[in-house]
Amino acid sequence: MMHHVDARMNGVLAQSFEVMRYDAEQRCIVTQSHDDQEETFAFAAKLEGHAWQIDGETMRFKGAFDESETNLSGTWEQCSLDGEWKPWLDIVLSRVT
């Protein structure tokens, strides 16, 4: 599956695309993300109930869908050079129908 991102962060356009697939052995979705800054990131994602977790080497996300499964909210964290995880970005995504 392909996921295209076209967003503004602090007024700056950020674009990327992500290729996702289910890995039966790891029992998770594995992804490869490529952005407009020529960076590539690998992630493993899991959905348990309404909780959505995405783990990468230098970034991770923890969030949850609401009961209507219309909104997803959570926080992205980045790993600093000293190995400490720090909040980076709070998000709220809403499904548009």
PDB file of N, CA and C in Angstrom:
ATOM      1  N   MET A   1       0.842  -1.155   0.000  1.00  0.00           N
ATOM      2  CA  MET A   1       0.000   0.000   0.000  1.00  0.00           C
ATOM      3  C   MET A   1       0.897   1.230   0.000  1.00  0.00           C
ATOM      4  N   MET A   2       0.473   2.269  -0.698  1.00  0.00           N
ATOM      5  CA  MET A   2       1.207   3.537  -0.735  1.00  0.00           C
ATOM      6  C   MET A   2       0.475   4.577   0.098  1.00  0.00           C
ATOM      7  N   HIS A   3       1.250   5.396   0.810  1.00  0.00           N
ATOM      8  CA  HIS A   3       0.713   6.495   1.606  1.00  0.00           C
ATOM      9  C   HIS A   3       1.470   7.753   1.199  1.00  0.00           C
ATOM     10  N   HIS A   4       0.741   8.744   0.690  1.00  0.00           N
ATOM     11  CA  HIS A   4       1.348  10.007   0.277  1.00  0.00           C
ATOM     12  C   HIS A   4       1.079  11.065   1.347  1.00  0.00           C
ATOM     13  N   VAL A   5       2.092  11.837   1.689  1.00  0.00           N
ATOM     14  CA  VAL A   5       1.963  12.905   2.689  1.00  0.00           C
ATOM     15  C   VAL A   5       2.268  14.232   2.023  1.00  0.00           C
ATOM     16  N   ASP A   6       1.375  15.189   2.236  1.00  0.00           N
ATOM     17  CA  ASP A   6       1.534  16.550   1.743  1.00  0.00           C
ATOM     18  C   ASP A   6       1.039  17.444   2.870  1.00  0.00           C
ATOM     19  N   ALA A   7       1.951  17.931   3.702  1.00  0.00           N
ATOM     20  CA  ALA A   7       1.562  18.648   4.914  1.00  0.00           C
ATOM     21  C   ALA A   7       2.395  19.915   5.082  1.00  0.00           C
ATOM     22  N   ARG A   8       1.937  20.783   5.950  1.00  0.00           N
ATOM     23  CA  ARG A   8       2.697  21.977   6.324  1.00  0.00           C
ATOM     24  C   ARG A   8       3.078  21.854   7.791  1.00  0.00           C
ATOM     25  N   MET A   9       4.369  22.045   8.053  1.00  0.00           N
ATOM     26  CA  MET A   9       4.869  22.010   9.424  1.00  0.00           C
ATOM     27  C   MET A   9       5.589  23.331   9.670  1.00  0.00           C
ATOM     28  N   ASN A  10       5.031  24.143  10.574  1.00  0.00           N
ATOM     29  CA  ASN A  10       5.556  25.487  10.817  1.00  0.00           C
ATOM     30  C   ASN A  10       5.593  26.306   9.535  1.00  0.00           C
ATOM     31  N   GLY A  11       4.577  26.131   8.687  1.00  0.00           N
ATOM     32  CA  GLY A  11       4.473  26.887   7.460  1.00  0.00           C
ATOM     33  C   GLY A  11       5.306  26.367   6.308  1.00  0.00           C
ATOM     34  N   VAL A  12       6.063  25.302   6.518  1.00  0.00           N
ATOM     35  CA  VAL A  12       6.941  24.741   5.491  1.00  0.00           C
ATOM     36  C   VAL A  12       6.306  23.468   4.925  1.00  0.00           C
ATOM     37  N   LEU A  13       6.262  23.381   3.605  1.00  0.00           N
ATOM     38  CA  LEU A  13       5.699  22.206   2.954  1.00  0.00           C
ATOM     39  C   LEU A  13       6.589  20.987   3.217  1.00  0.00           C
ATOM     40  N   ALA A  14       5.989  19.900   3.658  1.00  0.00           N
ATOM     41  CA  ALA A  14       6.697  18.630   3.882  1.00  0.00           C
ATOM     42  C   ALA A  14       5.989  17.558   3.064  1.00  0.00           C
ATOM     43  N   GLN A  15       6.744  16.890   2.210  1.00  0.00           N
ATOM     44  CA  GLN A  15       6.163  15.851   1.368  1.00  0.00           C
ATOM     45  C   GLN A  15       6.946  14.556   1.529  1.00  0.00           C
ATOM     46  N   SER A  16       6.202  13.459   1.486  1.00  0.00           N
ATOM     47  CA  SER A  16       6.848  12.147   1.547  1.00  0.00           C
ATOM     48  C   SER A  16       5.893  11.106   0.997  1.00  0.00           C
ATOM     49  N   PHE A  17       6.443   9.924   0.762  1.00  0.00           N
ATOM     50  CA  PHE A  17       5.597   8.785   0.444  1.00  0.00           C
ATOM     51  C   PHE A  17       6.134   7.594   1.224  1.00  0.00           C
ATOM     52  N   GLU A  18       5.228   6.677   1.480  1.00  0.00           N
ATOM     53  CA  GLU A  18       5.552   5.537   2.325  1.00  0.00           C
ATOM     54  C   GLU A  18       4.986   4.279   1.677  1.00  0.00           C
ATOM     55  N   VAL A  19       5.779   3.237   1.656  1.00  0.00           N
ATOM     56  CA  VAL A  19       5.346   1.937   1.166  1.00  0.00           C
ATOM     57  C   VAL A  19       5.129   1.049   2.392  1.00  0.00           C
ATOM     58  N   MET A  20       3.946   0.447   2.474  1.00  0.00           N
ATOM     59  CA  MET A  20       3.593  -0.377   3.634  1.00  0.00           C
ATOM     60  C   MET A  20       3.257  -1.794   3.195  1.00  0.00           C
ATOM     61  N   ARG A  21       3.593  -2.748   4.068  1.00  0.00           N
ATOM     62  CA  ARG A  21       3.198  -4.131   3.825  1.00  0.00           C
ATOM     63  C   ARG A  21       3.079  -4.845   5.170  1.00  0.00           C
ATOM     64  N   TYR A  22       2.271  -5.890   5.202  1.00  0.00           N
ATOM     65  CA  TYR A  22       2.119  -6.681   6.420  1.00  0.00           C
ATOM     66  C   TYR A  22       3.201  -7.747   6.454  1.00  0.00           C
ATOM     67  N   ASP A  23       3.893  -7.863   7.581  1.00  0.00           N
ATOM     68  CA  ASP A  23       4.917  -8.884   7.780  1.00  0.00           C
ATOM     69  C   ASP A  23       4.337  -9.938   8.725  1.00  0.00           C
ATOM     70  N   ALA A  24       3.959 -11.096   8.188  1.00  0.00           N
ATOM     71  CA  ALA A  24       3.319 -12.144   8.985  1.00  0.00           C
ATOM     72  C   ALA A  24       4.239 -12.688  10.065  1.00  0.00           C
ATOM     73  N   GLU A  25       5.529 -12.755   9.794  1.00  0.00           N
ATOM     74  CA  GLU A  25       6.476 -13.273  10.780  1.00  0.00           C
ATOM     75  C   GLU A  25       6.578 -12.346  11.992  1.00  0.00           C
ATOM     76  N   GLN A  26       6.658 -11.033  11.744  1.00  0.00           N
ATOM     77  CA  GLN A  26       6.747 -10.063  12.839  1.00  0.00           C
ATOM     78  C   GLN A  26       5.377  -9.686  13.392  1.00  0.00           C
ATOM     79  N   ARG A  27       4.318 -10.046  12.648  1.00  0.00           N
ATOM     80  CA  ARG A  27       2.934  -9.735  13.018  1.00  0.00           C
ATOM     81  C   ARG A  27       2.720  -8.236  13.185  1.00  0.00           C
ATOM     82  N   CYS A  28       3.220  -7.477  12.186  1.00  0.00           N
ATOM     83  CA  CYS A  28       3.055  -6.028  12.191  1.00  0.00           C
ATOM     84  C   CYS A  28       3.136  -5.504  10.769  1.00  0.00           C
ATOM     85  N   ILE A  29       2.827  -4.245  10.621  1.00  0.00           N
ATOM     86  CA  ILE A  29       2.987  -3.569   9.339  1.00  0.00           C
ATOM     87  C   ILE A  29       4.385  -2.970   9.317  1.00  0.00           C
ATOM     88  N   VAL A  30       5.139  -3.243   8.279  1.00  0.00           N
ATOM     89  CA  VAL A  30       6.463  -2.634   8.134  1.00  0.00           C
ATOM     90  C   VAL A  30       6.372  -1.601   7.019  1.00  0.00           C
ATOM     91  N   THR A  31       7.076  -0.494   7.214  1.00  0.00           N
ATOM     92  CA  THR A  31       6.997   0.598   6.264  1.00  0.00           C
ATOM     93  C   THR A  31       8.386   1.127   5.925  1.00  0.00           C
ATOM     94  N   GLN A  32       8.464   1.739   4.765  1.00  0.00           N
ATOM     95  CA  GLN A  32       9.667   2.438   4.317  1.00  0.00           C
ATOM     96  C   GLN A  32       9.178   3.800   3.845  1.00  0.00           C
ATOM     97  N   SER A  33       9.654   4.866   4.488  1.00  0.00           N
ATOM     98  CA  SER A  33       9.228   6.220   4.175  1.00  0.00           C
ATOM     99  C   SER A  33      10.362   6.989   3.510  1.00  0.00           C
ATOM    100  N   HIS A  34      10.025   7.774   2.482  1.00  0.00           N
ATOM    101  CA  HIS A  34      11.002   8.576   1.742  1.00  0.00           C
ATOM    102  C   HIS A  34      10.467  10.004   1.682  1.00  0.00           C
ATOM    103  N   ASP A  35      11.277  10.990   2.124  1.00  0.00           N
ATOM    104  CA  ASP A  35      10.769  12.364   2.135  1.00  0.00           C
ATOM    105  C   ASP A  35      11.499  13.277   1.154  1.00  0.00           C
ATOM    106  N   ASP A  36      11.011  14.509   1.080  1.00  0.00           N
ATOM    107  CA  ASP A  36      11.555  15.479   0.141  1.00  0.00           C
ATOM    108  C   ASP A  36      12.910  16.051   0.575  1.00  0.00           C
ATOM    109  N   GLN A  37      13.412  15.626   1.715  1.00  0.00           N
ATOM    110  CA  GLN A  37      14.744  16.013   2.186  1.00  0.00           C
ATOM    111  C   GLN A  37      15.754  14.900   1.917  1.00  0.00           C
ATOM    112  N   GLU A  38      15.318  13.906   1.118  1.00  0.00           N
ATOM    113  CA  GLU A  38      16.130  12.745   0.736  1.00  0.00           C
ATOM    114  C   GLU A  38      16.477  11.843   1.922  1.00  0.00           C
ATOM    115  N   GLU A  39      15.602  11.836   2.925  1.00  0.00           N
ATOM    116  CA  GLU A  39      15.786  10.941   4.069  1.00  0.00           C
ATOM    117  C   GLU A  39      14.858   9.745   3.915  1.00  0.00           C
ATOM    118  N   THR A  40      15.312   8.609   4.402  1.00  0.00           N
ATOM    119  CA  THR A  40      14.542   7.369   4.376  1.00  0.00           C
ATOM    120  C   THR A  40      14.442   6.832   5.793  1.00  0.00           C
ATOM    121  N   PHE A  41      13.250   6.380   6.168  1.00  0.00           N
ATOM    122  CA  PHE A  41      13.016   5.848   7.504  1.00  0.00           C
ATOM    123  C   PHE A  41      12.273   4.520   7.406  1.00  0.00           C
ATOM    124  N   ALA A  42      12.599   3.596   8.288  1.00  0.00           N
ATOM    125  CA  ALA A  42      11.901   2.311   8.379  1.00  0.00           C
ATOM    126  C   ALA A  42      11.136   2.282   9.704  1.00  0.00           C
ATOM    127  N   PHE A  43       9.913   1.752   9.653  1.00  0.00           N
ATOM    128  CA  PHE A  43       9.075   1.687  10.846  1.00  0.00           C
ATOM    129  C   PHE A  43       8.382   0.331  10.934  1.00  0.00           C
ATOM    130  N   ALA A  44       7.975  -0.024  12.147  1.00  0.00           N
ATOM    131  CA  ALA A  44       7.101  -1.168  12.390  1.00  0.00           C
ATOM    132  C   ALA A  44       5.869  -0.611  13.112  1.00  0.00           C
ATOM    133  N   ALA A  45       4.677  -0.949  12.637  1.00  0.00           N
ATOM    134  CA  ALA A  45       3.444  -0.393  13.186  1.00  0.00           C
ATOM    135  C   ALA A  45       2.501  -1.506  13.620  1.00  0.00           C
ATOM    136  N   LYS A  46       1.816  -1.247  14.741  1.00  0.00           N
ATOM    137  CA  LYS A  46       0.841  -2.216  15.248  1.00  0.00           C
ATOM    138  C   LYS A  46      -0.415  -1.491  15.712  1.00  0.00           C
ATOM    139  N   LEU A  47      -1.554  -2.120  15.447  1.00  0.00           N
ATOM    140  CA  LEU A  47      -2.845  -1.637  15.915  1.00  0.00           C
ATOM    141  C   LEU A  47      -3.398  -2.681  16.864  1.00  0.00           C
ATOM    142  N   GLU A  48      -3.638  -2.269  18.102  1.00  0.00           N
ATOM    143  CA  GLU A  48      -4.235  -3.160  19.102  1.00  0.00           C
ATOM    144  C   GLU A  48      -5.448  -2.451  19.671  1.00  0.00           C
ATOM    145  N   GLY A  49      -6.637  -2.949  19.317  1.00  0.00           N
ATOM    146  CA  GLY A  49      -7.862  -2.240  19.695  1.00  0.00           C
ATOM    147  C   GLY A  49      -7.883  -0.912  18.969  1.00  0.00           C
ATOM    148  N   HIS A  50      -7.950   0.174  19.727  1.00  0.00           N
ATOM    149  CA  HIS A  50      -7.911   1.516  19.144  1.00  0.00           C
ATOM    150  C   HIS A  50      -6.524   2.140  19.218  1.00  0.00           C
ATOM    151  N   ALA A  51      -5.585   1.458  19.876  1.00  0.00           N
ATOM    152  CA  ALA A  51      -4.231   2.001  20.055  1.00  0.00           C
ATOM    153  C   ALA A  51      -3.370   1.741  18.829  1.00  0.00           C
ATOM    154  N   TRP A  52      -2.685   2.772  18.358  1.00  0.00           N
ATOM    155  CA  TRP A  52      -1.837   2.699  17.179  1.00  0.00           C
ATOM    156  C   TRP A  52      -0.429   3.077  17.612  1.00  0.00           C
ATOM    157  N   GLN A  53       0.533   2.212  17.338  1.00  0.00           N
ATOM    158  CA  GLN A  53       1.917   2.460  17.722  1.00  0.00           C
ATOM    159  C   GLN A  53       2.824   2.242  16.524  1.00  0.00           C
ATOM    160  N   ILE A  54       3.733   3.185  16.307  1.00  0.00           N
ATOM    161  CA  ILE A  54       4.694   3.116  15.208  1.00  0.00           C
ATOM    162  C   ILE A  54       6.082   3.283  15.810  1.00  0.00           C
ATOM    163  N   ASP A  55       6.970   2.341  15.545  1.00  0.00           N
ATOM    164  CA  ASP A  55       8.315   2.388  16.114  1.00  0.00           C
ATOM    165  C   ASP A  55       9.366   2.419  15.024  1.00  0.00           C
ATOM    166  N   GLY A  56      10.275   3.380  15.141  1.00  0.00           N
ATOM    167  CA  GLY A  56      11.417   3.489  14.254  1.00  0.00           C
ATOM    168  C   GLY A  56      12.674   3.677  15.083  1.00  0.00           C
ATOM    169  N   GLU A  57      13.797   3.704  14.415  1.00  0.00           N
ATOM    170  CA  GLU A  57      15.071   3.836  15.117  1.00  0.00           C
ATOM    171  C   GLU A  57      15.214   5.200  15.792  1.00  0.00           C
ATOM    172  N   THR A  58      14.773   6.264  15.128  1.00  0.00           N
ATOM    173  CA  THR A  58      14.950   7.609  15.674  1.00  0.00           C
ATOM    174  C   THR A  58      13.640   8.346  15.911  1.00  0.00           C
ATOM    175  N   MET A  59      12.504   7.772  15.491  1.00  0.00           N
ATOM    176  CA  MET A  59      11.185   8.373  15.702  1.00  0.00           C
ATOM    177  C   MET A  59      10.197   7.285  16.091  1.00  0.00           C
ATOM    178  N   ARG A  60       9.208   7.675  16.893  1.00  0.00           N
ATOM    179  CA  ARG A  60       8.142   6.745  17.246  1.00  0.00           C
ATOM    180  C   ARG A  60       6.863   7.530  17.507  1.00  0.00           C
ATOM    181  N   PHE A  61       5.736   6.825  17.389  1.00  0.00           N
ATOM    182  CA  PHE A  61       4.418   7.434  17.575  1.00  0.00           C
ATOM    183  C   PHE A  61       3.573   6.544  18.462  1.00  0.00           C
ATOM    184  N   LYS A  62       2.837   7.167  19.368  1.00  0.00           N
ATOM    185  CA  LYS A  62       1.830   6.464  20.162  1.00  0.00           C
ATOM    186  C   LYS A  62       0.570   7.303  20.131  1.00  0.00           C
ATOM    187  N   GLY A  63      -0.532   6.650  19.764  1.00  0.00           N
ATOM    188  CA  GLY A  63      -1.794   7.361  19.692  1.00  0.00           C
ATOM    189  C   GLY A  63      -2.951   6.387  19.698  1.00  0.00           C
ATOM    190  N   ALA A  64      -4.143   6.923  19.489  1.00  0.00           N
ATOM    191  CA  ALA A  64      -5.333   6.077  19.503  1.00  0.00           C
ATOM    192  C   ALA A  64      -6.431   6.695  18.660  1.00  0.00           C
ATOM    193  N   PHE A  65      -7.252   5.818  18.092  1.00  0.00           N
ATOM    194  CA  PHE A  65      -8.458   6.235  17.395  1.00  0.00           C
ATOM    195  C   PHE A  65      -9.554   6.455  18.427  1.00  0.00           C
ATOM    196  N   ASP A  66     -10.460   7.401  18.157  1.00  0.00           N
ATOM    197  CA  ASP A  66     -11.604   7.590  19.042  1.00  0.00           C
ATOM    198  C   ASP A  66     -12.611   6.463  18.812  1.00  0.00           C
ATOM    199  N   GLU A  67     -13.667   6.442  19.602  1.00  0.00           N
ATOM    200  CA  GLU A  67     -14.652   5.360  19.529  1.00  0.00           C
ATOM    201  C   GLU A  67     -15.326   5.274  18.161  1.00  0.00           C
ATOM    202  N   SER A  68     -15.494   6.420  17.493  1.00  0.00           N
ATOM    203  CA  SER A  68     -16.133   6.414  16.161  1.00  0.00           C
ATOM    204  C   SER A  68     -15.151   6.031  15.064  1.00  0.00           C
ATOM    205  N   GLU A  69     -13.869   5.887  15.433  1.00  0.00           N
ATOM    206  CA  GLU A  69     -12.791   5.580  14.484  1.00  0.00           C
ATOM    207  C   GLU A  69     -12.694   6.633  13.375  1.00  0.00           C
ATOM    208  N   THR A  70     -13.065   7.858  13.708  1.00  0.00           N
ATOM    209  CA  THR A  70     -13.014   8.977  12.777  1.00  0.00           C
ATOM    210  C   THR A  70     -11.769   9.828  13.000  1.00  0.00           C
ATOM    211  N   ASN A  71     -11.280   9.876  14.231  1.00  0.00           N
ATOM    212  CA  ASN A  71     -10.134  10.713  14.583  1.00  0.00           C
ATOM    213  C   ASN A  71      -9.015   9.887  15.197  1.00  0.00           C
ATOM    214  N   LEU A  72      -7.804  10.234  14.828  1.00  0.00           N
ATOM    215  CA  LEU A  72      -6.607   9.630  15.413  1.00  0.00           C
ATOM    216  C   LEU A  72      -5.806  10.759  16.046  1.00  0.00           C
ATOM    217  N   SER A  73      -5.448  10.614  17.313  1.00  0.00           N
ATOM    218  CA  SER A  73      -4.619  11.624  17.963  1.00  0.00           C
ATOM    219  C   SER A  73      -3.486  10.932  18.700  1.00  0.00           C
ATOM    220  N   GLY A  74      -2.366  11.639  18.810  1.00  0.00           N
ATOM    221  CA  GLY A  74      -1.222  11.075  19.494  1.00  0.00           C
ATOM    222  C   GLY A  74      -0.002  11.959  19.373  1.00  0.00           C
ATOM    223  N   THR A  75       1.125  11.430  19.801  1.00  0.00           N
ATOM    224  CA  THR A  75       2.373  12.186  19.834  1.00  0.00           C
ATOM    225  C   THR A  75       3.496  11.422  19.164  1.00  0.00           C
ATOM    226  N   TRP A  76       4.216  12.123  18.281  1.00  0.00           N
ATOM    227  CA  TRP A  76       5.464  11.617  17.723  1.00  0.00           C
ATOM    228  C   TRP A  76       6.584  12.038  18.653  1.00  0.00           C
ATOM    229  N   GLU A  77       7.542  11.162  18.858  1.00  0.00           N
ATOM    230  CA  GLU A  77       8.739  11.468  19.641  1.00  0.00           C
ATOM    231  C   GLU A  77       9.970  11.237  18.775  1.00  0.00           C
ATOM    232  N   GLN A  78      11.040  11.983  19.072  1.00  0.00           N
ATOM    233  CA  GLN A  78      12.325  11.786  18.407  1.00  0.00           C
ATOM    234  C   GLN A  78      13.355  11.400  19.451  1.00  0.00           C
ATOM    235  N   CYS A  79      14.300  10.574  19.047  1.00  0.00           N
ATOM    236  CA  CYS A  79      15.381  10.149  19.930  1.00  0.00           C
ATOM    237  C   CYS A  79      16.550  11.128  19.756  1.00  0.00           C
ATOM    238  N   SER A  80      16.984  11.701  20.872  1.00  0.00           N
ATOM    239  CA  SER A  80      18.092  12.650  20.815  1.00  0.00           C
ATOM    240  C   SER A  80      19.416  11.893  20.690  1.00  0.00           C
ATOM    241  N   LEU A  81      20.481  12.627  20.454  1.00  0.00           N
ATOM    242  CA  LEU A  81      21.805  12.009  20.302  1.00  0.00           C
ATOM    243  C   LEU A  81      22.251  11.271  21.556  1.00  0.00           C
ATOM    244  N   ASP A  82      21.713  11.677  22.723  1.00  0.00           N
ATOM    245  CA  ASP A  82      22.072  10.989  23.966  1.00  0.00           C
ATOM    246  C   ASP A  82      21.154   9.802  24.273  1.00  0.00           C
ATOM    247  N   GLY A  83      20.255   9.468  23.308  1.00  0.00           N
ATOM    248  CA  GLY A  83      19.389   8.295  23.458  1.00  0.00           C
ATOM    249  C   GLY A  83      18.097   8.542  24.196  1.00  0.00           C
ATOM    250  N   GLU A  84      17.796   9.785  24.518  1.00  0.00           N
ATOM    251  CA  GLU A  84      16.567  10.113  25.249  1.00  0.00           C
ATOM    252  C   GLU A  84      15.443  10.447  24.274  1.00  0.00           C
ATOM    253  N   TRP A  85      14.254   9.847  24.497  1.00  0.00           N
ATOM    254  CA  TRP A  85      13.092  10.124  23.658  1.00  0.00           C
ATOM    255  C   TRP A  85      12.441  11.417  24.131  1.00  0.00           C
ATOM    256  N   LYS A  86      12.174  12.339  23.169  1.00  0.00           N
ATOM    257  CA  LYS A  86      11.584  13.633  23.496  1.00  0.00           C
ATOM    258  C   LYS A  86      10.392  13.896  22.588  1.00  0.00           C
ATOM    259  N   PRO A  87       9.308  14.492  23.151  1.00  0.00           N
ATOM    260  CA  PRO A  87       8.150  14.822  22.321  1.00  0.00           C
ATOM    261  C   PRO A  87       8.557  15.727  21.169  1.00  0.00           C
ATOM    262  N   TRP A  88       7.981  15.448  19.984  1.00  0.00           N
ATOM    263  CA  TRP A  88       8.315  16.216  18.792  1.00  0.00           C
ATOM    264  C   TRP A  88       7.084  16.873  18.188  1.00  0.00           C
ATOM    265  N   LEU A  89       6.001  16.092  18.034  1.00  0.00           N
ATOM    266  CA  LEU A  89       4.857  16.592  17.293  1.00  0.00           C
ATOM    267  C   LEU A  89       3.579  15.924  17.801  1.00  0.00           C
ATOM    268  N   ASP A  90       2.608  16.737  18.226  1.00  0.00           N
ATOM    269  CA  ASP A  90       1.285  16.224  18.567  1.00  0.00           C
ATOM    270  C   ASP A  90       0.417  16.321  17.320  1.00  0.00           C
ATOM    271  N   ILE A  91      -0.352  15.278  17.042  1.00  0.00           N
ATOM    272  CA  ILE A  91      -1.207  15.297  15.852  1.00  0.00           C
ATOM    273  C   ILE A  91      -2.638  14.924  16.187  1.00  0.00           C
ATOM    274  N   VAL A  92      -3.546  15.432  15.378  1.00  0.00           N
ATOM    275  CA  VAL A  92      -4.939  15.006  15.363  1.00  0.00           C
ATOM    276  C   VAL A  92      -5.301  14.892  13.892  1.00  0.00           C
ATOM    277  N   LEU A  93      -5.655  13.698  13.466  1.00  0.00           N
ATOM    278  CA  LEU A  93      -6.060  13.450  12.082  1.00  0.00           C
ATOM    279  C   LEU A  93      -7.532  13.078  12.083  1.00  0.00           C
ATOM    280  N   SER A  94      -8.287  13.650  11.140  1.00  0.00           N
ATOM    281  CA  SER A  94      -9.713  13.373  11.031  1.00  0.00           C
ATOM    282  C   SER A  94     -10.038  12.849   9.649  1.00  0.00           C
ATOM    283  N   ARG A  95     -10.857  11.836   9.606  1.00  0.00           N
ATOM    284  CA  ARG A  95     -11.296  11.266   8.329  1.00  0.00           C
ATOM    285  C   ARG A  95     -12.283  12.222   7.669  1.00  0.00           C
ATOM    286  N   VAL A  96     -12.059  12.472   6.399  1.00  0.00           N
ATOM    287  CA  VAL A  96     -12.964  13.328   5.623  1.00  0.00           C
ATOM    288  C   VAL A  96     -13.769  12.409   4.711  1.00  0.00           C
ATOM    289  N   THR A  97     -15.073  12.547   4.746  1.00  0.00           N
ATOM    290  CA  THR A  97     -15.911  11.689   3.897  1.00  0.00           C
ATOM    291  C   THR A  97     -16.590  12.484   2.825  1.00  0.00           C
TER     292      THR A  97
END
